[in-house]
PDB file of C-alpha atoms and ligand atoms in Angstrom:
ATOM      1  CA  MET A   1      54.131  80.063  17.345  1.00 46.00           C
ATOM      2  CA  THR A   2      53.471  77.050  15.828  1.00 54.00           C
ATOM      3  CA  ILE A   3      48.719  76.920  16.326  1.00 58.00           C
ATOM      4  CA  GLY A   4      47.775  73.242  16.527  1.00 60.00           C
ATOM      5  CA  ARG A   5      50.816  71.206  18.773  1.00 68.00           C
ATOM      6  CA  LYS A   6      48.173  71.157  21.253  1.00 80.00           C
ATOM      7  CA  LEU A   7      46.122  68.530  18.953  1.00 87.00           C
ATOM      8  CA  SER A   8      49.613  65.991  19.473  1.00 91.00           C
ATOM      9  CA  GLU A   9      49.080  66.262  22.978  1.00 93.00           C
ATOM     10  CA  TYR A  10      45.102  65.278  23.118  1.00 95.00           C
ATOM     11  CA  ASP A  11      46.812  62.153  21.567  1.00 96.00           C
ATOM     12  CA  LYS A  12      49.076  61.500  24.140  1.00 96.00           C
ATOM     13  CA  SER A  13      46.843  62.256  27.110  1.00 97.00           C
ATOM     14  CA  ILE A  14      44.101  59.887  25.911  1.00 98.00           C
ATOM     15  CA  GLU A  15      46.398  57.095  25.176  1.00 98.00           C
ATOM     16  CA  ARG A  16      47.579  57.634  28.284  1.00 98.00           C
ATOM     17  CA  ALA A  17      44.758  57.124  29.928  1.00 98.00           C
ATOM     18  CA  GLU A  18      43.945  54.184  28.223  1.00 98.00           C
ATOM     19  CA  GLU A  19      47.588  52.450  29.573  1.00 98.00           C
ATOM     20  CA  LEU A  20      46.471  54.057  32.623  1.00 98.00           C
ATOM     21  CA  ALA A  21      42.974  52.628  33.213  1.00 98.00           C
ATOM     22  CA  THR A  22      44.524  49.299  32.499  1.00 98.00           C
ATOM     23  CA  GLU A  23      47.249  49.812  34.999  1.00 97.00           C
ATOM     24  CA  TYR A  24      45.303  50.999  38.085  1.00 97.00           C
ATOM     25  CA  SER A  25      41.610  48.992  37.480  1.00 97.00           C
ATOM     26  CA  PHE A  26      39.983  51.156  40.587  1.00 96.00           C
ATOM     27  CA  ALA A  27      40.476  54.283  38.437  1.00 97.00           C
ATOM     28  CA  ALA A  28      39.633  53.109  34.729  1.00 97.00           C
ATOM     29  CA  LYS A  29      35.998  54.580  35.032  1.00 96.00           C
ATOM     30  CA  PRO A  30      37.275  58.083  35.692  1.00 97.00           C
ATOM     31  CA  LEU A  31      39.768  57.717  33.502  1.00 98.00           C
ATOM     32  CA  LEU A  32      38.002  56.124  30.597  1.00 98.00           C
ATOM     33  CA  PHE A  33      34.881  58.891  31.008  1.00 98.00           C
ATOM     34  CA  TYR A  34      38.193  61.389  30.782  1.00 98.00           C
ATOM     35  CA  ARG A  35      38.963  59.498  27.717  1.00 98.00           C
ATOM     36  CA  GLN A  36      35.641  60.490  26.373  1.00 98.00           C
ATOM     37  CA  ILE A  37      36.077  64.759  27.357  1.00 98.00           C
ATOM     38  CA  LEU A  38      39.784  64.150  25.773  1.00 98.00           C
ATOM     39  CA  ILE A  39      37.925  62.797  22.635  1.00 97.00           C
ATOM     40  CA  ALA A  40      35.376  65.925  22.365  1.00 97.00           C
ATOM     41  CA  GLN A  41      38.522  68.335  23.423  1.00 97.00           C
ATOM     42  CA  LYS A  42      39.965  67.627  20.687  1.00 96.00           C
ATOM     43  CA  GLN A  43      37.817  67.911  18.147  1.00 95.00           C
ATOM     44  CA  LEU A  44      36.341  71.467  19.349  1.00 95.00           C
ATOM     45  CA  TYR A  45      40.041  72.627  19.743  1.00 93.00           C
ATOM     46  CA  SER A  46      40.811  72.016  16.265  1.00 92.00           C
ATOM     47  CA  THR A  47      37.375  74.173  15.284  1.00 92.00           C
ATOM     48  CA  LEU A  48      38.861  76.550  17.338  1.00 91.00           C
ATOM     49  CA  ILE A  49      41.945  76.209  15.439  1.00 89.00           C
ATOM     50  CA  LYS A  50      40.056  76.451  12.118  1.00 88.00           C
ATOM     51  CA  THR A  51      37.832  79.247  12.988  1.00 86.00           C
ATOM     52  CA  LEU A  52      39.614  81.419  15.776  1.00 81.00           C
ATOM     53  CA  GLY A  53      42.827  80.929  13.733  1.00 68.00           C
ATOM     54  CA  LYS A  54      46.247  82.087  14.606  1.00 57.00           C
ATOM     55  CA  GLU A  55      43.705  84.857  16.904  1.00 59.00           C
ATOM     56  CA  PRO A  56      41.535  83.780  19.261  1.00 56.00           C
ATOM     57  CA  THR A  57      39.209  87.250  20.869  1.00 51.00           C
ATOM     58  CA  SER A  58      41.086  86.984  23.957  1.00 53.00           C
ATOM     59  CA  GLY A  59      43.864  88.182  24.536  1.00 49.00           C
ATOM     60  CA  LYS A  60      43.248  91.597  22.757  1.00 49.00           C
ATOM     61  CA  GLY A  61      42.673  94.402  24.926  1.00 50.00           C
ATOM     62  CA  GLY A  62      46.129  92.726  27.064  1.00 59.00           C
ATOM     63  CA  GLU A  63      43.662  90.138  28.654  1.00 83.00           C
ATOM     64  CA  LEU A  64      43.201  86.425  28.333  1.00 90.00           C
ATOM     65  CA  ARG A  65      40.138  86.424  30.413  1.00 91.00           C
ATOM     66  CA  GLY A  66      38.570  89.197  27.611  1.00 87.00           C
ATOM     67  CA  GLN A  67      35.434  88.541  25.480  1.00 85.00           C
ATOM     68  CA  LEU A  68      34.576  85.212  25.335  1.00 91.00           C
ATOM     69  CA  ASP A  69      33.884  84.223  21.526  1.00 91.00           C
ATOM     70  CA  LEU A  70      30.257  82.435  21.767  1.00 93.00           C
ATOM     71  CA  ALA A  71      28.994  82.220  17.568  1.00 92.00           C
ATOM     72  CA  VAL A  72      32.018  79.963  17.793  1.00 92.00           C
ATOM     73  CA  LEU A  73      31.423  78.593  21.309  1.00 96.00           C
ATOM     74  CA  LEU A  74      27.663  77.477  21.159  1.00 97.00           C
ATOM     75  CA  PRO A  75      26.991  75.724  18.528  1.00 96.00           C
ATOM     76  CA  ASN A  76      29.419  73.377  19.947  1.00 97.00           C
ATOM     77  CA  TYR A  77      28.569  73.381  23.115  1.00 98.00           C
ATOM     78  CA  LEU A  78      24.713  70.836  22.707  1.00 97.00           C
ATOM     79  CA  ASN A  79      28.281  68.261  21.473  1.00 97.00           C
ATOM     80  CA  PHE A  80      29.742  68.415  24.260  1.00 98.00           C
ATOM     81  CA  LEU A  81      26.854  68.437  26.878  1.00 98.00           C
ATOM     82  CA  SER A  82      25.185  65.223  24.985  1.00 98.00           C
ATOM     83  CA  VAL A  83      29.185  63.345  25.475  1.00 98.00           C
ATOM     84  CA  VAL A  84      29.049  63.915  28.963  1.00 98.00           C
ATOM     85  CA  GLN A  85      25.137  62.498  29.359  1.00 98.00           C
ATOM     86  CA  GLU A  86      26.429  59.324  27.611  1.00 97.00           C
ATOM     87  CA  ASN A  87      29.590  58.564  29.275  1.00 97.00           C
ATOM     88  CA  ALA A  88      29.573  60.872  32.738  1.00 97.00           C
ATOM     89  CA  PRO A  89      28.463  59.301  36.285  1.00 94.00           C
ATOM     90  CA  GLU A  90      25.135  59.478  37.040  1.00 93.00           C
ATOM     91  CA  PRO A  91      24.870  63.242  39.315  1.00 96.00           C
ATOM     92  CA  LEU A  92      27.169  64.893  36.291  1.00 97.00           C
ATOM     93  CA  ALA A  93      25.151  62.926  33.637  1.00 98.00           C
ATOM     94  CA  ARG A  94      22.036  63.997  34.860  1.00 98.00           C
ATOM     95  CA  ALA A  95      23.600  67.390  35.791  1.00 98.00           C
ATOM     96  CA  ALA A  96      24.790  68.031  31.905  1.00 98.00           C
ATOM     97  CA  GLU A  97      21.248  67.292  30.506  1.00 98.00           C
ATOM     98  CA  GLU A  98      19.415  69.541  32.803  1.00 98.00           C
ATOM     99  CA  LEU A  99      21.804  72.107  31.242  1.00 98.00           C
ATOM    100  CA  SER A 100      21.232  71.037  27.688  1.00 98.00           C
ATOM    101  CA  ARG A 101      17.479  71.457  27.660  1.00 98.00           C
ATOM    102  CA  GLN A 102      17.525  74.884  29.008  1.00 97.00           C
ATOM    103  CA  GLY A 103      18.828  76.427  26.407  1.00 95.00           C
ATOM    104  CA  SER A 104      21.706  79.628  24.981  1.00 97.00           C
ATOM    105  CA  ASN A 105      20.908  82.190  27.743  1.00 97.00           C
ATOM    106  CA  GLU A 106      21.545  79.622  30.209  1.00 97.00           C
ATOM    107  CA  TRP A 107      24.419  78.052  28.700  1.00 98.00           C
ATOM    108  CA  THR A 108      25.800  82.025  28.354  1.00 98.00           C
ATOM    109  CA  ARG A 109      25.179  83.022  31.578  1.00 97.00           C
ATOM    110  CA  LEU A 110      27.426  79.640  32.840  1.00 98.00           C
ATOM    111  CA  LEU A 111      30.057  79.616  30.682  1.00 98.00           C
ATOM    112  CA  GLY A 112      30.593  83.487  31.399  1.00 96.00           C
ATOM    113  CA  GLU A 113      30.499  83.245  34.466  1.00 96.00           C
ATOM    114  CA  TYR A 114      33.369  80.614  34.334  1.00 97.00           C
ATOM    115  CA  TRP A 115      34.901  82.119  32.330  1.00 97.00           C
ATOM    116  CA  ALA A 116      35.644  85.533  34.263  1.00 95.00           C
ATOM    117  CA  LEU A 117      36.372  83.683  37.536  1.00 95.00           C
ATOM    118  CA  GLY A 118      37.870  80.060  36.977  1.00 96.00           C
ATOM    119  CA  GLY A 119      40.078  78.864  39.555  1.00 96.00           C
ATOM    120  CA  MET A 120      40.336  82.785  40.496  1.00 96.00           C
ATOM    121  CA  PRO A 121      41.095  83.008  44.208  1.00 95.00           C
ATOM    122  CA  ASP A 122      38.675  84.616  46.901  1.00 93.00           C
ATOM    123  CA  GLU A 123      40.299  86.277  50.470  1.00 92.00           C
ATOM    124  CA  ASN A 124      40.518  83.210  51.588  1.00 88.00           C
ATOM    125  CA  GLY A 125      42.831  81.334  48.332  1.00 89.00           C
ATOM    126  CA  VAL A 126      40.016  79.121  47.376  1.00 90.00           C
ATOM    127  CA  SER A 127      38.319  78.642  43.692  1.00 91.00           C
ATOM    128  CA  ARG A 128      35.950  81.651  43.112  1.00 90.00           C
ATOM    129  CA  SER A 129      34.410  79.084  40.283  1.00 88.00           C
ATOM    130  CA  SER A 130      34.317  76.321  42.494  1.00 86.00           C
ATOM    131  CA  GLU A 131      32.506  77.960  45.579  1.00 87.00           C
ATOM    132  CA  GLY A 132      30.479  80.278  42.720  1.00 89.00           C
ATOM    133  CA  LEU A 133      29.065  77.150  40.592  1.00 92.00           C
ATOM    134  CA  GLY A 134      29.547  73.816  42.891  1.00 93.00           C
ATOM    135  CA  ALA A 135      31.158  71.137  40.892  1.00 93.00           C
ATOM    136  CA  LEU A 136      29.062  69.679  38.767  1.00 96.00           C
ATOM    137  CA  ARG A 137      28.506  73.164  37.422  1.00 96.00           C
ATOM    138  CA  GLU A 138      31.601  74.166  37.280  1.00 97.00           C
ATOM    139  CA  PHE A 139      33.092  70.976  35.097  1.00 98.00           C
ATOM    140  CA  LEU A 140      30.240  71.455  32.699  1.00 98.00           C
ATOM    141  CA  ALA A 141      31.576  75.050  31.643  1.00 98.00           C
ATOM    142  CA  ARG A 142      35.637  73.801  33.026  1.00 98.00           C
ATOM    143  CA  GLY A 143      35.279  70.642  30.942  1.00 98.00           C
ATOM    144  CA  PHE A 144      34.425  72.515  27.376  1.00 98.00           C
ATOM    145  CA  LEU A 145      36.366  75.867  27.707  1.00 98.00           C
ATOM    146  CA  GLN A 146      39.546  74.104  28.811  1.00 96.00           C
ATOM    147  CA  GLY A 147      41.340  73.743  25.156  1.00 94.00           C
ATOM    148  CA  TYR A 148      39.799  77.132  23.945  1.00 94.00           C
ATOM    149  CA  ALA A 149      41.364  78.946  27.310  1.00 95.00           C
ATOM    150  CA  GLU A 150      44.959  76.743  26.028  1.00 93.00           C
ATOM    151  CA  LEU A 151      44.080  78.318  22.653  1.00 90.00           C
ATOM    152  CA  ALA A 152      43.998  82.189  24.145  1.00 91.00           C
ATOM    153  CA  ALA A 153      47.195  81.314  26.384  1.00 92.00           C
ATOM    154  CA  GLU A 154      49.119  80.283  23.859  1.00 87.00           C
ATOM    155  CA  THR A 155      48.718  82.943  21.803  1.00 83.00           C
ATOM    156  CA  PHE A 156      48.780  85.344  24.881  1.00 87.00           C
ATOM    157  CA  PRO A 157      51.814  86.141  25.080  1.00 86.00           C
ATOM    158  CA  GLU A 158      54.604  85.730  27.532  1.00 83.00           C
ATOM    159  CA  PRO A 159      54.809  87.914  30.632  1.00 84.00           C
ATOM    160  CA  ALA A 160      57.688  89.540  32.686  1.00 82.00           C
ATOM    161  CA  MET A 161      57.962  87.871  35.262  1.00 76.00           C
ATOM    162  CA  ASP A 162      60.030  89.893  38.403  1.00 73.00           C
ATOM    163  CA  ALA A 163      58.799  87.535  41.110  1.00 80.00           C
ATOM    164  CA  THR A 164      57.022  83.810  42.207  1.00 84.00           C
ATOM    165  CA  PRO A 165      53.966  84.613  40.828  1.00 92.00           C
ATOM    166  CA  TYR A 166      51.841  82.104  42.972  1.00 95.00           C
ATOM    167  CA  ILE A 167      48.921  82.656  41.038  1.00 95.00           C
ATOM    168  CA  CYS A 168      49.096  82.116  36.779  1.00 96.00           C
ATOM    169  CA  PRO A 169      50.588  84.991  35.553  1.00 94.00           C
ATOM    170  CA  LYS A 170      48.516  84.534  32.390  1.00 94.00           C
ATOM    171  CA  CYS A 171      45.316  84.641  33.801  1.00 95.00           C
ATOM    172  CA  ASP A 172      45.639  84.697  37.762  1.00 94.00           C
ATOM    173  CA  SER A 173      44.087  81.662  38.273  1.00 97.00           C
ATOM    174  CA  LEU A 174      45.392  78.599  40.389  1.00 97.00           C
ATOM    175  CA  PRO A 175      47.749  75.910  40.086  1.00 98.00           C
ATOM    176  CA  VAL A 176      46.183  73.140  39.535  1.00 98.00           C
ATOM    177  CA  LEU A 177      49.634  71.105  39.540  1.00 98.00           C
ATOM    178  CA  GLY A 178      52.741  70.109  39.836  1.00 98.00           C
ATOM    179  CA  VAL A 179      55.518  69.270  37.470  1.00 98.00           C
ATOM    180  CA  LEU A 180      59.298  68.351  37.717  1.00 97.00           C
ATOM    181  CA  ARG A 181      60.751  68.635  34.359  1.00 97.00           C
ATOM    182  CA  PRO A 182      64.168  67.319  34.071  1.00 96.00           C
ATOM    183  CA  GLU A 183      67.041  69.952  33.760  1.00 94.00           C
ATOM    184  CA  GLY A 184      70.849  69.130  34.744  1.00 91.00           C
ATOM    185  CA  ASP A 185      70.908  66.256  37.632  1.00 87.00           C
ATOM    186  CA  GLY A 186      67.506  67.180  38.879  1.00 89.00           C
ATOM    187  CA  GLY A 187      64.670  68.101  38.688  1.00 92.00           C
ATOM    188  CA  LYS A 188      62.548  71.829  38.314  1.00 95.00           C
ATOM    189  CA  ARG A 189      59.000  72.568  39.068  1.00 96.00           C
ATOM    190  CA  PHE A 190      56.468  74.204  37.330  1.00 97.00           C
ATOM    191  CA  LEU A 191      52.832  75.060  38.604  1.00 97.00           C
ATOM    192  CA  ARG A 192      50.358  74.596  36.022  1.00 98.00           C
ATOM    193  CA  CYS A 193      47.293  76.595  35.708  1.00 97.00           C
ATOM    194  CA  ALA A 194      43.800  75.665  36.793  1.00 98.00           C
ATOM    195  CA  PHE A 195      42.452  77.570  34.265  1.00 97.00           C
ATOM    196  CA  CYS A 196      44.573  78.346  31.167  1.00 96.00           C
ATOM    197  CA  SER A 197      47.589  75.113  31.537  1.00 95.00           C
ATOM    198  CA  HIS A 198      49.752  77.531  31.147  1.00 95.00           C
ATOM    199  CA  GLU A 199      53.489  76.420  33.202  1.00 95.00           C
ATOM    200  CA  TRP A 200      56.006  78.673  35.126  1.00 95.00           C
ATOM    201  CA  GLY A 201      59.076  77.731  36.883  1.00 94.00           C
ATOM    202  CA  PHE A 202      58.197  78.183  41.159  1.00 95.00           C
ATOM    203  CA  ARG A 203      60.519  77.244  43.950  1.00 94.00           C
ATOM    204  CA  ARG A 204      60.675  73.713  45.084  1.00 93.00           C
ATOM    205  CA  ILE A 205      60.983  74.116  48.915  1.00 95.00           C
ATOM    206  CA  LEU A 206      57.895  77.363  48.395  1.00 97.00           C
ATOM    207  CA  CYS A 207      54.467  76.895  50.087  1.00 97.00           C
ATOM    208  CA  PRO A 208      52.653  77.982  46.582  1.00 97.00           C
ATOM    209  CA  ALA A 209      49.197  78.591  48.552  1.00 96.00           C
ATOM    210  CA  CYS A 210      50.947  80.962  51.204  1.00 96.00           C
ATOM    211  CA  GLY A 211      54.887  81.104  50.998  1.00 96.00           C
ATOM    212  CA  GLU A 212      55.918  78.971  53.755  1.00 97.00           C
ATOM    213  CA  GLU A 213      59.280  77.858  53.367  1.00 97.00           C
ATOM    214  CA  ARG A 214      60.975  76.038  55.934  1.00 98.00           C
ATOM    215  CA  GLU A 215      61.472  72.651  54.581  1.00 97.00           C
ATOM    216  CA  ASP A 216      60.780  71.097  58.131  1.00 98.00           C
ATOM    217  CA  LYS A 217      57.224  72.918  57.872  1.00 98.00           C
ATOM    218  CA  LEU A 218      56.713  71.199  53.509  1.00 98.00           C
ATOM    219  CA  PRO A 219      56.234  67.398  54.087  1.00 98.00           C
ATOM    220  CA  VAL A 220      56.397  65.790  50.823  1.00 97.00           C
ATOM    221  CA  TYR A 221      54.437  62.232  50.660  1.00 97.00           C
ATOM    222  CA  VAL A 222      55.001  59.685  47.997  1.00 97.00           C
ATOM    223  CA  ALA A 223      53.340  56.470  48.020  1.00 97.00           C
ATOM    224  CA  GLU A 224      54.701  53.166  47.325  1.00 96.00           C
ATOM    225  CA  GLN A 225      52.290  53.033  44.267  1.00 95.00           C
ATOM    226  CA  PHE A 226      52.571  56.323  42.800  1.00 97.00           C
ATOM    227  CA  PRO A 227      56.722  56.429  43.030  1.00 97.00           C
ATOM    228  CA  HIS A 228      56.080  59.798  40.016  1.00 98.00           C
ATOM    229  CA  ILE A 229      53.714  61.222  42.238  1.00 98.00           C
ATOM    230  CA  ARG A 230      54.777  63.674  45.127  1.00 98.00           C
ATOM    231  CA  VAL A 231      51.932  64.724  47.875  1.00 98.00           C
ATOM    232  CA  GLU A 232      53.537  67.951  48.772  1.00 98.00           C
ATOM    233  CA  CYS A 233      52.011  69.373  51.407  1.00 98.00           C
ATOM    234  CA  CYS A 234      52.534  72.788  53.761  1.00 98.00           C
ATOM    235  CA  ASP A 235      51.431  71.998  57.473  1.00 98.00           C
ATOM    236  CA  THR A 236      51.700  75.875  58.206  1.00 98.00           C
ATOM    237  CA  CYS A 237      48.229  76.293  55.820  1.00 97.00           C
ATOM    238  CA  LYS A 238      47.143  73.069  55.692  1.00 97.00           C
ATOM    239  CA  HIS A 239      46.936  72.467  51.219  1.00 97.00           C
ATOM    240  CA  TYR A 240      48.704  70.179  49.079  1.00 98.00           C
ATOM    241  CA  LEU A 241      50.249  71.008  45.969  1.00 98.00           C
ATOM    242  CA  ARG A 242      49.582  66.922  44.233  1.00 98.00           C
ATOM    243  CA  THR A 243      53.254  67.420  42.101  1.00 98.00           C
ATOM    244  CA  ILE A 244      54.136  64.907  38.705  1.00 98.00           C
ATOM    245  CA  ASP A 245      57.648  64.315  38.874  1.00 98.00           C
ATOM    246  CA  LEU A 246      58.915  63.180  34.883  1.00 97.00           C
ATOM    247  CA  THR A 247      62.268  62.934  36.349  1.00 97.00           C
ATOM    248  CA  LYS A 248      60.894  59.762  37.471  1.00 97.00           C
ATOM    249  CA  ASN A 249      58.442  58.659  34.880  1.00 97.00           C
ATOM    250  CA  GLY A 250      58.857  60.675  31.752  1.00 96.00           C
ATOM    251  CA  ASN A 251      56.084  58.814  30.699  1.00 96.00           C
ATOM    252  CA  ALA A 252      53.627  60.529  32.839  1.00 98.00           C
ATOM    253  CA  VAL A 253      51.034  63.210  30.921  1.00 98.00           C
ATOM    254  CA  PRO A 254      50.404  64.782  34.115  1.00 97.00           C
ATOM    255  CA  GLU A 255      47.216  65.430  34.504  1.00 96.00           C
ATOM    256  CA  ALA A 256      46.148  62.132  33.281  1.00 98.00           C
ATOM    257  CA  ASP A 257      48.475  60.550  36.191  1.00 98.00           C
ATOM    258  CA  ASP A 258      47.173  62.834  38.381  1.00 98.00           C
ATOM    259  CA  LEU A 259      43.197  61.278  37.974  1.00 97.00           C
ATOM    260  CA  ALA A 260      44.641  57.676  38.558  1.00 97.00           C
ATOM    261  CA  ALA A 261      45.684  59.067  41.947  1.00 97.00           C
ATOM    262  CA  ILE A 262      42.852  58.276  43.780  1.00 95.00           C
ATOM    263  CA  PRO A 263      44.817  57.320  46.516  1.00 95.00           C
ATOM    264  CA  LEU A 264      46.248  60.113  47.859  1.00 96.00           C
ATOM    265  CA  THR A 265      44.162  62.245  46.982  1.00 95.00           C
ATOM    266  CA  LEU A 266      41.591  59.782  50.466  1.00 95.00           C
ATOM    267  CA  TRP A 267      45.252  60.045  51.998  1.00 96.00           C
ATOM    268  CA  ALA A 268      45.133  63.673  52.368  1.00 96.00           C
ATOM    269  CA  GLN A 269      41.678  64.021  53.390  1.00 95.00           C
ATOM    270  CA  GLU A 270      42.827  61.845  55.721  1.00 96.00           C
ATOM    271  CA  TYR A 271      45.294  64.211  57.598  1.00 97.00           C
ATOM    272  CA  GLY A 272      43.638  67.186  57.317  1.00 97.00           C
ATOM    273  CA  TYR A 273      45.346  68.572  53.805  1.00 97.00           C
ATOM    274  CA  LYS A 274      43.208  70.819  51.275  1.00 96.00           C
ATOM    275  CA  ARG A 275      44.598  70.655  47.839  1.00 96.00           C
ATOM    276  CA  ILE A 276      44.846  74.066  46.795  1.00 97.00           C
ATOM    277  CA  HIS A 277      42.464  73.658  43.247  1.00 96.00           C
ATOM    278  CA  THR A 278      40.675  70.649  42.630  1.00 96.00           C
ATOM    279  CA  ASN A 279      41.562  68.874  39.250  1.00 96.00           C
ATOM    280  CA  LEU A 280      38.972  68.253  36.168  1.00 95.00           C
ATOM    281  CA  LEU A 281      36.857  65.705  38.361  1.00 94.00           C
ATOM    282  CA  GLY A 282      36.350  67.555  40.738  1.00 92.00           C
ATOM    283  CA  ALA A 283      39.204  65.189  42.974  1.00 91.00           C
TER     284      ALA A 283
HETATM  285 ZN1   ZN B 301      46.432  80.644  33.340  1.00 72.76          ZN
HETATM  286 ZN1   ZN B 302      51.317  76.661  53.499  1.00 72.76          ZN
END
């Protein structure tokens, strides 16, 4: 197990966010904000590696979402909140400022709630944290804990997969994205977890929200502007998954490219499709 592998991935994402901000000027603002978040996340991630080493507290006891290591996390939270405060659009910046004033009891409560429920579906398949916390507060917890969750997932043993799981086999969260990775002459589809970023293999012709497998119920929309991004819809449950096709563009970085694709969010809304789980910026 190579711990620290992710640090170079942060650099790749930061670079890609800069590239995309130039290429898609309409998405420059959110992409440059995301870049600031990535820089803060990378810094936190390297602190976590040093402090937690190869064994983050979570992961012990057979559960990825074990005890949150607040002694390590809380001293870093104020810095994250001030990065958001300085770079985010108005309502989010204000929420960060308010939370930074509220102090550590409130931080503990928010982070604990997200850690327990983040990305997990309720009985209707809706993320319990998105619904319970609201978009702004969810961001303030999710953006901060993402690296911690990824580190926990990296050190968490690969679960045995006997079926095609619709939620993350490591942490039970909904998928945020699909990723098509080159394999043979085509691409193999993976689902990427909204909470811990773990990827697991998933059949290409199968709705990850309701299990529909009839091809004529699963239309795929690709815009000229984003030839490497597929909007994979389901006409049975009206959900969609956005899939980054790395066979079409090997330079794409799924999370960053997804944030550039604002017109695809608008398109899906117009046609009445709902995303299975929103991305970090709530789109
Ligand atoms: Zn997960
Ligand atoms: Zn469906």
